[in-house]
Amino acid sequence: MTNTTRLTVAQALVRFLARQWTERDGVEHRLIAGCFGIFGHGNVAGVGQALAEQGAGTRDPLPYYLARNEQAMVHTAAGYARQSGRLSTLACTSSIGPGATNMVTGAALATINRLPVLLLPGDLFATRAASPVLQELEDPRSYDASVNDCLRPVSRFWDRVNRPEQLPAALMGAMRVLTDPAETGAVTLALPQDVQAEAYDWPEELFARRVWHVARPVPEPAALARAVALLRGSRRPLIVAGGGVRYGDACAELARFAGRHGVPVAETQAGKGALPYDHPCAVGAIGHTGTRAADTLAREADLVIGIGTRYSDFTTASRTLFRRARFLNVNVAAFDAAKHAAETLVADAREALTALGSAVGDAGWRADPVWTARAAELAAAWQAEIDRFYGGTELTQPVVLGVLNEVAAGGVVINAAGSMPGDLHRLWRASDPGQYHVEYGYSCMGYEIAGGLGVKLAAPEREVFVLVGDGSYLMMAQEIATAVQEGVKLVIVLVDNQGFASIGALSESVGALRLGTAYRRRGPGGRLDGERLPVDLAANAASLGADVLTATDPQTLRAALAKAVASPRTTVVYVETVPGPAPAAEAWWDVPVAEVSGLAETRAARERYEEAKRDQRPYL
């Protein structure tokens, strides 16, 4: 006879989650390391009660954290998952209604970036006994619809648990996707609020300690042979290292392969840091935000070896960058490996690099020595450019990054949106794989502070430096209060440039006259071009519980950062930047321009657009 335990659905859920582990290469990690939540009528009596019932003596309790915004808590989970190499993550629970829909943006970010997060939104009454309940959507086409259906397209797994009997299968499906490197992303279990509180006799085996093995798929022999043939036929190969190199813990294998065979390595945003910046084969960032070194080589390469990249339009410069190359794609996900009509090697990055190195090493294959030397010369020239941009005497944005790059050795830098990701991608000197954390799959304003909180929770031993512009700060600063509440120390560099600098430049380039990109009062002509707004961001940060320091030049910035590092408390370093030289784009980005316009600026922008678009190729 099967032993059972009588618990509510929510109590069973919490007990199950606390007993899940991952394992890779013989090392175990707790899969769900905690639960962020904001409670309302859709989850307080279910998941909230279950979390509260956990006593100090509970076996494997699930830690609970209070967030200030549901979108932010999903960002925190994503930051945690990325810093943990996708081997551990956090759960996020919300009420029904706005609590659930607030999580949609965070779910999209996680899925686009291939990061596991678990979402537990409350839902309607499965019995419909009290319909319409508070915050119910009431779709006249179906009584089964709720706002949680908004999470379907941004989730890699989605299920609604309408009966207690459905919970075990839903949980197993959710854990499978969370731990599958090829399928992972946001996972949503919608929980009707009456079902959460319903009791059921659960088999004890549901709560047994379960370890999910995270596989390292090896290359298929025939695919490996085809890949080796491509390599042997190449004289000017270029590796594009993506996030899969870091998630696959393949950085050492990449360095070994590139060094042995003389192959230059360029990096996407997610892959930056896969090689130390001073490695002989490192040529830096690639694409629209790339370095002159990497983008020059990309135009001349005869073979592009994409490792763990999904080839965003920034990486390919909207398909204008790789003009002569064939593609060999190494990826754990067949979907990404098949892009650009590539020869595919569907495998774990570390296993694939090891197999490729063995196969071509026996034949003594190397890139053309002239190509390898040219890559080194271009990379050295770009390092000199970085010195130039970092060496200014005024607080331009590159100078701020240069001072931070100096102070942040051994720490982690966090950013997501605006003009900073481009400058970071080109200029930041990453010394180890975990130092650089820029969310650029979704480029979500507001990710920075919440994501930084997740990074610090995952890696409490590392100093975490959050770089946030005034635009992102005004969208989502409130998780400073969460960091203060939890005693989680962050160093936040708040860069104030009075508006949306990145979009302002883009607006000007497409003939939109920087409309709506400056933080100004409405002027006499009716436009937002009047006086600066009297907003005190430093005072706002202090009101949320942070210590605040102000920097006015490189020397005071260096001193403020040193003081922030020495402090045990979350500290905001407020900086007003000045316009100054910054690295220009070395490659194009396809942003359509109005085909007809009465503005001369727009017509000129359209002419430039049509000329650039001629270089696009389908990569077939």
PDB file of N, CA and C in Angstrom, residues 251 254-255 264-267 271-285 291 293-294 375-387 390 402 405-406 408-410 424-436:
ATOM      1  N   CYS A 251      34.832  27.527 -21.364  1.00  0.00           N
ATOM      2  CA  CYS A 251      35.793  28.608 -21.641  1.00  0.00           C
ATOM      3  C   CYS A 251      37.217  28.084 -21.755  1.00  0.00           C
ATOM      4  N   LEU A 254      37.553  26.436 -25.096  1.00  0.00           N
ATOM      5  CA  LEU A 254      37.609  27.433 -26.155  1.00  0.00           C
ATOM      6  C   LEU A 254      39.013  28.033 -26.249  1.00  0.00           C
ATOM      7  N   ALA A 255      39.583  28.404 -25.110  1.00  0.00           N
ATOM      8  CA  ALA A 255      40.928  28.987 -25.110  1.00  0.00           C
ATOM      9  C   ALA A 255      41.942  28.006 -25.681  1.00  0.00           C
ATOM     10  N   PRO A 264      40.963  33.318 -34.352  1.00  0.00           N
ATOM     11  CA  PRO A 264      40.494  34.473 -33.572  1.00  0.00           C
ATOM     12  C   PRO A 264      39.094  34.235 -33.031  1.00  0.00           C
ATOM     13  N   VAL A 265      38.828  34.812 -31.862  1.00  0.00           N
ATOM     14  CA  VAL A 265      37.547  34.627 -31.178  1.00  0.00           C
ATOM     15  C   VAL A 265      36.894  35.979 -30.935  1.00  0.00           C
ATOM     16  N   ALA A 266      35.706  36.160 -31.508  1.00  0.00           N
ATOM     17  CA  ALA A 266      34.873  37.331 -31.237  1.00  0.00           C
ATOM     18  C   ALA A 266      33.749  36.920 -30.293  1.00  0.00           C
ATOM     19  N   GLU A 267      33.148  37.898 -29.617  1.00  0.00           N
ATOM     20  CA  GLU A 267      32.176  37.576 -28.573  1.00  0.00           C
ATOM     21  C   GLU A 267      30.879  38.355 -28.740  1.00  0.00           C
ATOM     22  N   GLY A 271      28.240  36.162 -24.657  1.00  0.00           N
ATOM     23  CA  GLY A 271      29.476  35.399 -24.615  1.00  0.00           C
ATOM     24  C   GLY A 271      30.679  36.173 -24.149  1.00  0.00           C
ATOM     25  N   LYS A 272      30.524  37.468 -23.919  1.00  0.00           N
ATOM     26  CA  LYS A 272      31.680  38.286 -23.547  1.00  0.00           C
ATOM     27  C   LYS A 272      32.273  37.793 -22.226  1.00  0.00           C
ATOM     28  N   GLY A 273      33.581  37.655 -22.228  1.00  0.00           N
ATOM     29  CA  GLY A 273      34.268  37.092 -21.075  1.00  0.00           C
ATOM     30  C   GLY A 273      34.588  35.624 -21.244  1.00  0.00           C
ATOM     31  N   ALA A 274      34.103  35.014 -22.334  1.00  0.00           N
ATOM     32  CA  ALA A 274      34.425  33.606 -22.576  1.00  0.00           C
ATOM     33  C   ALA A 274      35.931  33.417 -22.697  1.00  0.00           C
ATOM     34  N   LEU A 275      36.608  34.410 -23.268  1.00  0.00           N
ATOM     35  CA  LEU A 275      38.070  34.487 -23.227  1.00  0.00           C
ATOM     36  C   LEU A 275      38.443  35.751 -22.459  1.00  0.00           C
ATOM     37  N   PRO A 276      39.512  35.700 -21.678  1.00  0.00           N
ATOM     38  CA  PRO A 276      40.007  36.951 -21.092  1.00  0.00           C
ATOM     39  C   PRO A 276      40.357  37.937 -22.205  1.00  0.00           C
ATOM     40  N   TYR A 277      40.152  39.206 -21.939  1.00  0.00           N
ATOM     41  CA  TYR A 277      40.342  40.210 -22.990  1.00  0.00           C
ATOM     42  C   TYR A 277      41.758  40.205 -23.544  1.00  0.00           C
ATOM     43  N   ASP A 278      42.738  39.763 -22.744  1.00  0.00           N
ATOM     44  CA  ASP A 278      44.124  39.792 -23.185  1.00  0.00           C
ATOM     45  C   ASP A 278      44.616  38.440 -23.710  1.00  0.00           C
ATOM     46  N   HIS A 279      43.708  37.503 -23.964  1.00  0.00           N
ATOM     47  CA  HIS A 279      44.103  36.235 -24.582  1.00  0.00           C
ATOM     48  C   HIS A 279      44.598  36.513 -25.994  1.00  0.00           C
ATOM     49  N   PRO A 280      45.642  35.838 -26.465  1.00  0.00           N
ATOM     50  CA  PRO A 280      46.190  36.123 -27.797  1.00  0.00           C
ATOM     51  C   PRO A 280      45.192  35.996 -28.938  1.00  0.00           C
ATOM     52  N   CYS A 281      44.126  35.204 -28.775  1.00  0.00           N
ATOM     53  CA  CYS A 281      43.145  35.016 -29.844  1.00  0.00           C
ATOM     54  C   CYS A 281      41.912  35.900 -29.689  1.00  0.00           C
ATOM     55  N   ALA A 282      41.804  36.657 -28.594  1.00  0.00           N
ATOM     56  CA  ALA A 282      40.610  37.472 -28.347  1.00  0.00           C
ATOM     57  C   ALA A 282      40.626  38.718 -29.212  1.00  0.00           C
ATOM     58  N   VAL A 283      39.537  38.936 -29.964  1.00  0.00           N
ATOM     59  CA  VAL A 283      39.421  40.141 -30.796  1.00  0.00           C
ATOM     60  C   VAL A 283      38.242  41.006 -30.377  1.00  0.00           C
ATOM     61  N   GLY A 284      37.563  40.622 -29.274  1.00  0.00           N
ATOM     62  CA  GLY A 284      36.545  41.491 -28.702  1.00  0.00           C
ATOM     63  C   GLY A 284      35.158  41.302 -29.259  1.00  0.00           C
ATOM     64  N   ALA A 285      34.344  42.319 -29.030  1.00  0.00           N
ATOM     65  CA  ALA A 285      32.917  42.279 -29.347  1.00  0.00           C
ATOM     66  C   ALA A 285      32.683  42.261 -30.848  1.00  0.00           C
ATOM     67  N   THR A 291      33.793  45.624 -32.015  1.00  0.00           N
ATOM     68  CA  THR A 291      35.052  46.325 -32.178  1.00  0.00           C
ATOM     69  C   THR A 291      35.446  46.359 -33.652  1.00  0.00           C
ATOM     70  N   ALA A 293      38.246  45.490 -34.730  1.00  0.00           N
ATOM     71  CA  ALA A 293      38.999  44.260 -34.978  1.00  0.00           C
ATOM     72  C   ALA A 293      38.076  43.111 -35.364  1.00  0.00           C
ATOM     73  N   ALA A 294      37.082  42.845 -34.530  1.00  0.00           N
ATOM     74  CA  ALA A 294      36.198  41.705 -34.782  1.00  0.00           C
ATOM     75  C   ALA A 294      35.376  41.899 -36.052  1.00  0.00           C
ATOM     76  N   ALA A 375      44.797  39.151 -37.051  1.00  0.00           N
ATOM     77  CA  ALA A 375      43.828  39.272 -35.951  1.00  0.00           C
ATOM     78  C   ALA A 375      44.493  39.853 -34.707  1.00  0.00           C
ATOM     79  N   ALA A 376      45.689  39.401 -34.402  1.00  0.00           N
ATOM     80  CA  ALA A 376      46.402  39.911 -33.221  1.00  0.00           C
ATOM     81  C   ALA A 376      46.727  41.390 -33.368  1.00  0.00           C
ATOM     82  N   GLU A 377      47.117  41.806 -34.563  1.00  0.00           N
ATOM     83  CA  GLU A 377      47.425  43.221 -34.794  1.00  0.00           C
ATOM     84  C   GLU A 377      46.186  44.092 -34.639  1.00  0.00           C
ATOM     85  N   LEU A 378      45.060  43.625 -35.198  1.00  0.00           N
ATOM     86  CA  LEU A 378      43.816  44.390 -35.083  1.00  0.00           C
ATOM     87  C   LEU A 378      43.366  44.485 -33.629  1.00  0.00           C
ATOM     88  N   ALA A 379      43.503  43.391 -32.890  1.00  0.00           N
ATOM     89  CA  ALA A 379      43.092  43.388 -31.480  1.00  0.00           C
ATOM     90  C   ALA A 379      43.958  44.347 -30.664  1.00  0.00           C
ATOM     91  N   ALA A 380      45.258  44.360 -30.934  1.00  0.00           N
ATOM     92  CA  ALA A 380      46.153  45.263 -30.209  1.00  0.00           C
ATOM     93  C   ALA A 380      45.811  46.720 -30.502  1.00  0.00           C
ATOM     94  N   ALA A 381      45.483  47.007 -31.756  1.00  0.00           N
ATOM     95  CA  ALA A 381      45.104  48.375 -32.122  1.00  0.00           C
ATOM     96  C   ALA A 381      43.834  48.786 -31.392  1.00  0.00           C
ATOM     97  N   TRP A 382      42.894  47.856 -31.227  1.00  0.00           N
ATOM     98  CA  TRP A 382      41.664  48.205 -30.514  1.00  0.00           C
ATOM     99  C   TRP A 382      41.923  48.426 -29.029  1.00  0.00           C
ATOM    100  N   GLN A 383      42.821  47.668 -28.439  1.00  0.00           N
ATOM    101  CA  GLN A 383      43.157  47.903 -27.036  1.00  0.00           C
ATOM    102  C   GLN A 383      43.717  49.314 -26.840  1.00  0.00           C
ATOM    103  N   ALA A 384      44.464  49.796 -27.811  1.00  0.00           N
ATOM    104  CA  ALA A 384      44.959  51.175 -27.736  1.00  0.00           C
ATOM    105  C   ALA A 384      43.812  52.166 -27.815  1.00  0.00           C
ATOM    106  N   GLU A 385      42.772  51.842 -28.620  1.00  0.00           N
ATOM    107  CA  GLU A 385      41.586  52.687 -28.692  1.00  0.00           C
ATOM    108  C   GLU A 385      40.865  52.724 -27.341  1.00  0.00           C
ATOM    109  N   ILE A 386      40.787  51.602 -26.685  1.00  0.00           N
ATOM    110  CA  ILE A 386      40.150  51.566 -25.366  1.00  0.00           C
ATOM    111  C   ILE A 386      40.898  52.486 -24.401  1.00  0.00           C
ATOM    112  N   ASP A 387      42.196  52.414 -24.417  1.00  0.00           N
ATOM    113  CA  ASP A 387      42.993  53.309 -23.555  1.00  0.00           C
ATOM    114  C   ASP A 387      42.645  54.775 -23.827  1.00  0.00           C
ATOM    115  N   TYR A 390      39.105  55.512 -22.388  1.00  0.00           N
ATOM    116  CA  TYR A 390      39.112  55.452 -20.928  1.00  0.00           C
ATOM    117  C   TYR A 390      39.900  56.605 -20.296  1.00  0.00           C
ATOM    118  N   GLY A 402      35.677  53.243 -17.698  1.00  0.00           N
ATOM    119  CA  GLY A 402      37.089  52.970 -17.470  1.00  0.00           C
ATOM    120  C   GLY A 402      37.446  52.938 -15.996  1.00  0.00           C
ATOM    121  N   ASN A 405      35.896  49.805 -14.578  1.00  0.00           N
ATOM    122  CA  ASN A 405      36.640  48.620 -15.018  1.00  0.00           C
ATOM    123  C   ASN A 405      37.886  48.411 -14.153  1.00  0.00           C
ATOM    124  N   GLU A 406      38.490  49.509 -13.755  1.00  0.00           N
ATOM    125  CA  GLU A 406      39.682  49.448 -12.898  1.00  0.00           C
ATOM    126  C   GLU A 406      39.329  48.980 -11.490  1.00  0.00           C
ATOM    127  N   ALA A 408      36.504  47.402 -10.486  1.00  0.00           N
ATOM    128  CA  ALA A 408      35.633  46.235 -10.387  1.00  0.00           C
ATOM    129  C   ALA A 408      36.338  44.915 -10.615  1.00  0.00           C
ATOM    130  N   ALA A 409      37.655  44.880 -10.603  1.00  0.00           N
ATOM    131  CA  ALA A 409      38.374  43.623 -10.806  1.00  0.00           C
ATOM    132  C   ALA A 409      37.895  42.578  -9.802  1.00  0.00           C
ATOM    133  N   GLY A 410      37.486  41.423 -10.323  1.00  0.00           N
ATOM    134  CA  GLY A 410      36.967  40.365  -9.469  1.00  0.00           C
ATOM    135  C   GLY A 410      35.488  40.466  -9.194  1.00  0.00           C
ATOM    136  N   LEU A 424      29.890  49.169 -23.248  1.00  0.00           N
ATOM    137  CA  LEU A 424      30.448  48.057 -22.473  1.00  0.00           C
ATOM    138  C   LEU A 424      30.944  46.936 -23.384  1.00  0.00           C
ATOM    139  N   HIS A 425      30.128  46.599 -24.380  1.00  0.00           N
ATOM    140  CA  HIS A 425      30.491  45.510 -25.279  1.00  0.00           C
ATOM    141  C   HIS A 425      31.817  45.803 -25.982  1.00  0.00           C
ATOM    142  N   ARG A 426      31.985  47.039 -26.418  1.00  0.00           N
ATOM    143  CA  ARG A 426      33.202  47.400 -27.149  1.00  0.00           C
ATOM    144  C   ARG A 426      34.406  47.614 -26.230  1.00  0.00           C
ATOM    145  N   LEU A 427      34.164  48.187 -25.044  1.00  0.00           N
ATOM    146  CA  LEU A 427      35.266  48.705 -24.242  1.00  0.00           C
ATOM    147  C   LEU A 427      35.627  47.869 -23.023  1.00  0.00           C
ATOM    148  N   TRP A 428      34.671  47.165 -22.437  1.00  0.00           N
ATOM    149  CA  TRP A 428      34.927  46.515 -21.154  1.00  0.00           C
ATOM    150  C   TRP A 428      35.970  45.416 -21.303  1.00  0.00           C
ATOM    151  N   ARG A 429      36.907  45.414 -20.399  1.00  0.00           N
ATOM    152  CA  ARG A 429      37.953  44.398 -20.387  1.00  0.00           C
ATOM    153  C   ARG A 429      37.573  43.331 -19.363  1.00  0.00           C
ATOM    154  N   ALA A 430      36.960  42.281 -19.853  1.00  0.00           N
ATOM    155  CA  ALA A 430      36.498  41.196 -18.981  1.00  0.00           C
ATOM    156  C   ALA A 430      37.650  40.240 -18.725  1.00  0.00           C
ATOM    157  N   SER A 431      37.926  39.992 -17.466  1.00  0.00           N
ATOM    158  CA  SER A 431      39.054  39.140 -17.111  1.00  0.00           C
ATOM    159  C   SER A 431      38.652  37.716 -16.774  1.00  0.00           C
ATOM    160  N   ASP A 432      37.349  37.476 -16.538  1.00  0.00           N
ATOM    161  CA  ASP A 432      36.909  36.107 -16.276  1.00  0.00           C
ATOM    162  C   ASP A 432      35.469  35.961 -16.753  1.00  0.00           C
ATOM    163  N   PRO A 433      34.999  34.720 -16.967  1.00  0.00           N
ATOM    164  CA  PRO A 433      33.688  34.513 -17.581  1.00  0.00           C
ATOM    165  C   PRO A 433      32.513  35.063 -16.778  1.00  0.00           C
ATOM    166  N   GLY A 434      32.660  35.163 -15.458  1.00  0.00           N
ATOM    167  CA  GLY A 434      31.541  35.601 -14.637  1.00  0.00           C
ATOM    168  C   GLY A 434      31.484  37.081 -14.370  1.00  0.00           C
ATOM    169  N   GLN A 435      32.404  37.844 -14.949  1.00  0.00           N
ATOM    170  CA  GLN A 435      32.508  39.260 -14.589  1.00  0.00           C
ATOM    171  C   GLN A 435      31.528  40.136 -15.353  1.00  0.00           C
ATOM    172  N   TYR A 436      31.103  39.707 -16.527  1.00  0.00           N
ATOM    173  CA  TYR A 436      30.322  40.567 -17.424  1.00  0.00           C
ATOM    174  C   TYR A 436      28.902  40.036 -17.535  1.00  0.00           C
TER     175      TYR A 436
END
